[in-house]
Amino acid sequence: MLDRLHSVLGLALPHRACVLMYHRIAKPDADIWKIAVDPVNFEQQIQFLRKKTTVLSVPELVEAVRNKKVKSNTVAITFDDGYADNFLVAKPILDQYAVPATFFVASQTIGTTAEFWWDELENILLFAPQLPAAFSLLVADQLITASLEQETHLSDALRLQLQHWDASNEPAPSHRASLFLKVWQQLRPLSHAEQQQQLHAIREWASMLPSQRPDYRAMSVAELRTLASSELHTIGLHTHTHPALAFHTAEVQQQEIQRNKTFLEQHTGHQPTILAYPYGNHNQETIAVAAQLHLQACFTTEVKLVGHDSDKFRLGRFQVLNNPVSSFAQQLHKWQKG
């Protein structure tokens, strides 16, 4: 069936590449942003890509764009953030099938037990067993208040409801979810220091310690170094603290990218020159900074193919969902046809 699908839909594919975006290869209890792919599904997706497409490394694709030699049915694979499961789970599968990938790593959490701020916020507001009934917090000059009413206790039914919530495409299904979205939206534009200050206040309100779940940690320095030493894979830039760049000055943006670049150079021995914008967020100042730092290319989260006429500082990507290979193959062909 997949062979027939590929042969029929692949006849008139344009000379453009499809860059795939992954974040996690894991089976978390909750995945509200739909960024985790089950290892079994991931392996089947990689098998399909290996058999049915031409998988280029990101540097090879960037070179093809520069030389206007992008071919049809070409795919590149990327990972964002630097979760440990990229090294522990994704790398062995990629290695087994000799499929290259680029890992865009935010350096702040590398070698620490700290969770990314969005994971910790989710763990507190959505899945804390018990929360106070009233919430009130001043975030970036906006007062956020909420009454959790019957949701102070995390019942089994509420937990299941929140575990199955798709926060990107569905309205908040509960008071906890509504509060989470409000706080998340206010925290995202802030600096790392401001985010941590607010998280500290939220932890105190919830009477919780900092989240340090092993399954949510970033790579260790040793894991990053081993990944970078692979001849198959490459490490890319993803800023130091994962800010939404367009909300910050050009000076802050440059500091974030340069600090990330310096960290990765020191710990891997390589000089990364390709950036993925955190959240895909950027502006003209970001592009000017990227040019000043002599970056070769930058990736967004815009859903678009990469071709000869693509802006090298605004290359598109497609987020891969946790789908079995049949659904993945159909989705890939839709993306490829533009």
Short mmCIF file of C-alpha atoms in Angstrom, two decimals:
data_model
loop_
_atom_site.label_atom_id
_atom_site.label_comp_id
_atom_site.label_asym_id
_atom_site.label_seq_id
_atom_site.Cartn_x
_atom_site.Cartn_y
_atom_site.Cartn_z
CA MET A 1 0.00 0.00 0.00
CA LEU A 2 2.77 2.45 0.95
CA ASP A 3 4.70 1.55 -2.21
CA ARG A 4 1.66 2.33 -4.37
CA LEU A 5 1.03 5.56 -2.48
CA HIS A 6 4.61 6.65 -2.97
CA SER A 7 4.70 5.81 -6.68
CA VAL A 8 1.41 7.54 -7.45
CA LEU A 9 1.96 10.70 -5.41
CA GLY A 10 5.66 10.94 -6.13
CA LEU A 11 5.32 11.37 -9.88
CA ALA A 12 5.12 15.16 -9.92
CA LEU A 13 6.89 16.25 -6.75
CA PRO A 14 8.43 19.73 -7.08
CA HIS A 15 12.16 20.34 -6.77
CA ARG A 16 11.82 21.36 -3.17
CA ALA A 17 12.88 19.74 0.09
CA CYS A 18 10.77 18.91 3.11
CA VAL A 19 12.52 19.65 6.41
CA LEU A 20 11.02 17.66 9.28
CA MET A 21 10.95 19.02 12.82
CA TYR A 22 11.04 16.75 15.85
CA HIS A 23 11.47 17.64 19.51
CA ARG A 24 11.19 14.49 21.60
CA ILE A 25 11.29 10.74 20.98
CA ALA A 26 9.49 9.51 24.05
CA LYS A 27 6.20 8.30 25.54
CA PRO A 28 5.32 10.92 28.17
CA ASP A 29 2.11 10.59 30.14
CA ALA A 30 1.02 13.94 28.72
CA ASP A 31 2.01 15.72 25.52
CA ILE A 32 -0.21 18.77 25.28
CA TRP A 33 1.91 20.44 22.55
CA LYS A 34 2.16 17.21 20.52
CA ILE A 35 5.95 17.35 20.32
CA ALA A 36 6.70 13.75 21.36
CA VAL A 37 6.86 10.82 18.96
CA ASP A 38 6.69 7.26 20.25
CA PRO A 39 10.02 5.43 19.62
CA VAL A 40 8.21 2.67 17.72
CA ASN A 41 6.53 5.17 15.40
CA PHE A 42 9.77 7.09 15.02
CA GLU A 43 11.69 4.01 13.93
CA GLN A 44 9.03 3.18 11.36
CA GLN A 45 9.09 6.77 10.09
CA ILE A 46 12.87 6.62 9.72
CA GLN A 47 12.65 3.29 7.93
CA PHE A 48 10.19 4.81 5.47
CA LEU A 49 12.32 7.90 4.90
CA ARG A 50 15.42 5.76 4.38
CA LYS A 51 13.66 3.59 1.81
CA LYS A 52 11.44 6.08 -0.01
CA THR A 53 13.21 9.47 0.06
CA THR A 54 16.64 11.01 -0.23
CA VAL A 55 17.62 12.12 3.27
CA LEU A 56 20.20 14.89 3.29
CA SER A 57 21.95 16.36 6.27
CA VAL A 58 20.94 19.95 6.97
CA PRO A 59 24.37 21.27 5.90
CA GLU A 60 24.01 19.36 2.62
CA LEU A 61 20.56 20.86 2.09
CA VAL A 62 21.80 24.38 2.85
CA GLU A 63 24.57 23.85 0.29
CA ALA A 64 22.01 22.61 -2.25
CA VAL A 65 19.88 25.72 -1.71
CA ARG A 66 22.91 27.96 -2.16
CA ASN A 67 23.87 26.20 -5.40
CA LYS A 68 20.26 25.94 -6.61
CA LYS A 69 20.50 22.16 -6.76
CA VAL A 70 17.60 21.11 -4.53
CA LYS A 71 16.06 17.91 -5.88
CA SER A 72 12.58 16.49 -5.54
CA ASN A 73 11.72 13.96 -2.84
CA THR A 74 14.48 15.33 -0.62
CA VAL A 75 14.08 15.34 3.15
CA ALA A 76 16.13 16.69 6.06
CA ILE A 77 15.59 15.87 9.73
CA THR A 78 15.91 18.29 12.63
CA PHE A 79 15.43 18.19 16.39
CA ASP A 80 14.85 21.23 18.60
CA ASP A 81 15.78 22.01 22.22
CA GLY A 82 18.27 19.32 23.23
CA TYR A 83 16.21 16.85 25.25
CA ALA A 84 18.21 13.87 26.52
CA ASP A 85 15.97 11.44 24.64
CA ASN A 86 17.40 12.86 21.42
CA PHE A 87 20.67 11.22 22.38
CA LEU A 88 19.36 8.21 24.29
CA VAL A 89 16.55 7.16 21.94
CA ALA A 90 16.66 9.01 18.62
CA LYS A 91 20.39 8.73 17.91
CA PRO A 92 20.57 4.91 18.13
CA ILE A 93 17.64 4.58 15.70
CA LEU A 94 19.11 7.12 13.29
CA ASP A 95 22.48 5.42 13.51
CA GLN A 96 20.97 2.01 12.82
CA TYR A 97 19.56 3.22 9.50
CA ALA A 98 22.45 5.62 8.72
CA VAL A 99 20.06 8.58 8.56
CA PRO A 100 21.54 12.01 9.37
CA ALA A 101 19.94 14.62 11.59
CA THR A 102 20.74 18.06 12.94
CA PHE A 103 20.10 18.76 16.62
CA PHE A 104 19.41 22.40 17.46
CA VAL A 105 20.48 22.73 21.08
CA ALA A 106 19.58 25.42 23.61
CA SER A 107 22.60 25.49 25.90
CA GLN A 108 21.21 26.86 29.19
CA THR A 109 19.90 23.50 30.44
CA ILE A 110 22.68 21.29 29.06
CA GLY A 111 24.37 19.42 31.89
CA THR A 112 21.73 20.39 34.45
CA THR A 113 18.77 18.64 36.06
CA ALA A 114 16.50 21.62 35.41
CA GLU A 115 13.48 21.21 33.18
CA PHE A 116 12.53 23.58 30.40
CA TRP A 117 10.22 26.23 31.79
CA TRP A 118 7.20 25.11 29.76
CA ASP A 119 7.51 21.54 31.05
CA GLU A 120 7.72 22.64 34.66
CA LEU A 121 4.79 25.03 34.30
CA GLU A 122 2.69 22.24 32.81
CA ASN A 123 3.68 19.87 35.59
CA ILE A 124 2.62 22.35 38.27
CA LEU A 125 -0.58 23.87 36.93
CA LEU A 126 -1.99 20.86 35.12
CA PHE A 127 -0.76 17.84 37.07
CA ALA A 128 -0.02 18.85 40.67
CA PRO A 129 -2.08 16.51 42.88
CA GLN A 130 -3.35 19.42 44.96
CA LEU A 131 -3.42 23.17 44.32
CA PRO A 132 -4.80 26.16 46.23
CA ALA A 133 -8.28 27.28 45.21
CA ALA A 134 -7.30 30.84 44.26
CA PHE A 135 -4.47 32.01 42.00
CA SER A 136 -3.19 35.57 41.69
CA LEU A 137 0.10 36.59 40.08
CA LEU A 138 1.42 39.76 38.49
CA VAL A 139 3.24 38.80 35.28
CA ALA A 140 4.75 41.51 33.08
CA ASP A 141 2.38 44.15 34.53
CA GLN A 142 -0.65 41.95 33.97
CA LEU A 143 -2.50 40.51 36.93
CA ILE A 144 -3.59 36.93 36.32
CA THR A 145 -6.28 35.62 38.62
CA ALA A 146 -8.17 32.36 38.62
CA SER A 147 -10.44 30.24 40.74
CA LEU A 148 -9.87 26.52 40.36
CA GLU A 149 -13.24 25.75 41.97
CA GLN A 150 -13.65 21.95 41.88
CA GLU A 151 -10.21 21.37 40.37
CA THR A 152 -7.97 21.96 43.37
CA HIS A 153 -7.67 18.18 43.63
CA LEU A 154 -6.45 16.36 40.52
CA SER A 155 -9.04 13.65 40.08
CA ASP A 156 -8.41 10.68 37.80
CA ALA A 157 -10.99 11.99 35.34
CA LEU A 158 -9.41 15.46 35.24
CA ARG A 159 -5.93 14.02 34.82
CA LEU A 160 -7.04 11.92 31.84
CA GLN A 161 -8.79 14.90 30.30
CA LEU A 162 -5.67 17.04 30.58
CA GLN A 163 -3.39 14.26 29.34
CA HIS A 164 -5.38 14.05 26.12
CA TRP A 165 -5.64 17.82 25.59
CA ASP A 166 -4.17 19.26 22.38
CA ALA A 167 -3.26 22.76 23.55
CA SER A 168 -2.36 23.97 20.06
CA ASN A 169 -5.70 23.14 18.47
CA GLU A 170 -8.30 22.77 21.21
CA PRO A 171 -9.78 25.24 23.69
CA ALA A 172 -8.89 24.83 27.34
CA PRO A 173 -11.06 21.99 28.69
CA SER A 174 -10.82 22.97 32.37
CA HIS A 175 -10.01 25.75 34.82
CA ARG A 176 -6.49 24.41 35.27
CA ALA A 177 -5.94 24.37 31.52
CA SER A 178 -7.28 27.90 31.12
CA LEU A 179 -4.96 29.15 33.85
CA PHE A 180 -2.02 27.32 32.30
CA LEU A 181 -2.58 28.96 28.90
CA LYS A 182 -2.86 32.44 30.40
CA VAL A 183 0.36 32.06 32.35
CA TRP A 184 2.19 30.36 29.46
CA GLN A 185 1.26 33.19 27.10
CA GLN A 186 2.59 35.77 29.56
CA LEU A 187 5.80 33.90 30.34
CA ARG A 188 6.84 33.10 26.77
CA PRO A 189 7.99 36.63 25.79
CA LEU A 190 9.99 37.16 29.00
CA SER A 191 13.69 36.76 29.59
CA HIS A 192 14.96 33.57 31.19
CA ALA A 193 15.60 35.38 34.49
CA GLU A 194 12.05 36.76 34.55
CA GLN A 195 10.59 33.35 33.69
CA GLN A 196 12.49 31.74 36.54
CA GLN A 197 11.38 34.47 38.94
CA GLN A 198 7.75 33.83 38.04
CA LEU A 199 8.19 30.05 38.24
CA HIS A 200 9.62 30.47 41.72
CA ALA A 201 6.49 32.38 42.75
CA ILE A 202 4.23 29.74 41.20
CA ARG A 203 6.12 26.94 42.98
CA GLU A 204 5.68 28.73 46.29
CA TRP A 205 1.96 29.19 45.62
CA ALA A 206 1.66 25.48 44.81
CA SER A 207 3.99 24.41 47.67
CA MET A 208 6.18 22.49 45.22
CA LEU A 209 9.92 22.07 44.74
CA PRO A 210 11.58 22.65 41.35
CA SER A 211 10.67 19.89 38.90
CA GLN A 212 13.61 17.60 38.09
CA ARG A 213 12.02 14.65 36.31
CA PRO A 214 14.76 12.55 34.65
CA ASP A 215 12.64 11.94 31.54
CA TYR A 216 12.38 15.69 30.92
CA ARG A 217 16.03 16.68 31.31
CA ALA A 218 18.27 18.04 28.61
CA MET A 219 21.39 16.25 27.44
CA SER A 220 24.43 16.10 29.66
CA VAL A 221 27.65 17.68 28.43
CA ALA A 222 29.06 14.20 27.81
CA GLU A 223 26.00 13.20 25.78
CA LEU A 224 26.19 16.40 23.75
CA ARG A 225 29.90 15.85 23.11
CA THR A 226 29.32 12.26 21.99
CA LEU A 227 26.47 13.30 19.70
CA ALA A 228 28.61 16.04 18.17
CA SER A 229 31.45 13.61 17.52
CA SER A 230 29.26 11.55 15.20
CA GLU A 231 30.17 11.77 11.52
CA LEU A 232 26.48 11.32 10.72
CA HIS A 233 24.90 14.08 12.80
CA THR A 234 25.44 17.80 13.33
CA ILE A 235 24.74 20.25 16.15
CA GLY A 236 22.95 23.51 15.43
CA LEU A 237 22.23 26.73 17.30
CA HIS A 238 19.02 27.29 19.26
CA THR A 239 20.09 30.23 21.47
CA HIS A 240 21.28 29.97 25.06
CA THR A 241 18.05 30.33 27.09
CA HIS A 242 15.42 29.68 24.37
CA PRO A 243 13.84 33.17 24.27
CA ALA A 244 11.19 34.32 21.84
CA LEU A 245 13.74 36.47 20.04
CA ALA A 246 11.45 39.07 18.46
CA PHE A 247 10.38 40.28 21.92
CA HIS A 248 13.95 41.29 22.76
CA THR A 249 16.39 43.93 21.58
CA ALA A 250 18.92 43.24 18.86
CA GLU A 251 21.65 43.36 21.51
CA VAL A 252 19.95 40.66 23.60
CA GLN A 253 19.35 38.56 20.50
CA GLN A 254 23.01 38.72 19.55
CA GLN A 255 24.07 37.84 23.09
CA GLU A 256 21.73 34.84 23.12
CA ILE A 257 23.01 33.46 19.82
CA GLN A 258 26.66 34.24 20.49
CA ARG A 259 26.57 32.70 23.97
CA ASN A 260 24.96 29.59 22.51
CA LYS A 261 27.58 29.48 19.77
CA THR A 262 30.47 29.87 22.22
CA PHE A 263 29.10 27.16 24.53
CA LEU A 264 28.65 24.67 21.71
CA GLU A 265 32.09 25.42 20.27
CA GLN A 266 33.74 24.93 23.66
CA HIS A 267 31.99 21.67 24.44
CA THR A 268 31.90 20.03 21.00
CA GLY A 269 34.92 21.37 19.18
CA HIS A 270 32.71 22.33 16.22
CA GLN A 271 31.57 25.76 15.06
CA PRO A 272 27.80 25.67 14.44
CA THR A 273 26.59 28.06 11.75
CA ILE A 274 22.93 27.06 11.34
CA LEU A 275 20.23 28.34 13.71
CA ALA A 276 16.67 27.32 14.49
CA TYR A 277 14.67 30.18 15.99
CA PRO A 278 13.07 29.19 19.33
CA TYR A 279 9.30 28.89 18.80
CA GLY A 280 10.10 29.98 15.21
CA ASN A 281 9.92 33.53 16.58
CA HIS A 282 12.05 36.18 14.85
CA ASN A 283 12.00 39.62 13.23
CA GLN A 284 14.14 41.70 10.88
CA GLU A 285 16.57 42.45 13.69
CA THR A 286 17.04 38.72 14.21
CA ILE A 287 17.89 38.25 10.56
CA ALA A 288 20.33 41.16 10.68
CA VAL A 289 22.02 39.62 13.73
CA ALA A 290 22.23 36.25 11.98
CA ALA A 291 23.91 37.91 9.02
CA GLN A 292 26.33 39.79 11.28
CA LEU A 293 27.30 36.52 12.93
CA HIS A 294 27.89 34.98 9.49
CA LEU A 295 25.34 32.20 9.97
CA GLN A 296 24.79 30.06 6.89
CA ALA A 297 21.06 29.52 7.39
CA CYS A 298 18.19 29.84 9.85
CA PHE A 299 15.06 27.73 10.26
CA THR A 300 11.61 28.87 11.31
CA THR A 301 8.53 26.83 12.19
CA GLU A 302 6.71 28.14 9.12
CA VAL A 303 5.05 25.33 7.21
CA LYS A 304 6.71 25.61 3.81
CA LEU A 305 9.06 23.69 1.56
CA VAL A 306 12.67 24.64 0.91
CA GLY A 307 13.63 25.39 -2.68
CA HIS A 308 16.03 27.33 -4.85
CA ASP A 309 14.28 30.62 -4.13
CA SER A 310 13.99 30.15 -0.36
CA ASP A 311 15.26 32.89 1.96
CA LYS A 312 18.21 31.25 3.74
CA PHE A 313 17.25 33.03 6.98
CA ARG A 314 13.60 31.91 6.81
CA LEU A 315 13.68 28.24 5.87
CA GLY A 316 10.49 26.35 6.64
CA ARG A 317 9.87 23.10 8.50
CA PHE A 318 7.05 20.64 9.19
CA GLN A 319 6.36 19.34 12.69
CA VAL A 320 6.08 15.56 12.75
CA LEU A 321 3.29 14.14 14.88
CA ASN A 322 3.11 10.84 16.71
CA ASN A 323 1.53 8.95 13.82
CA PRO A 324 1.98 5.39 12.55
CA VAL A 325 3.92 5.07 9.32
CA SER A 326 0.86 4.89 7.04
CA SER A 327 -0.46 8.25 8.27
CA PHE A 328 3.05 9.69 8.30
CA ALA A 329 3.58 8.67 4.66
CA GLN A 330 0.33 10.29 3.55
CA GLN A 331 1.12 13.49 5.44
CA LEU A 332 4.64 13.63 4.04
CA HIS A 333 3.37 13.37 0.46
CA LYS A 334 0.88 16.19 1.08
CA TRP A 335 3.72 18.34 2.39
CA GLN A 336 5.95 17.44 -0.52
CA LYS A 337 3.33 18.38 -3.09
CA GLY A 338 3.02 21.81 -1.47
#
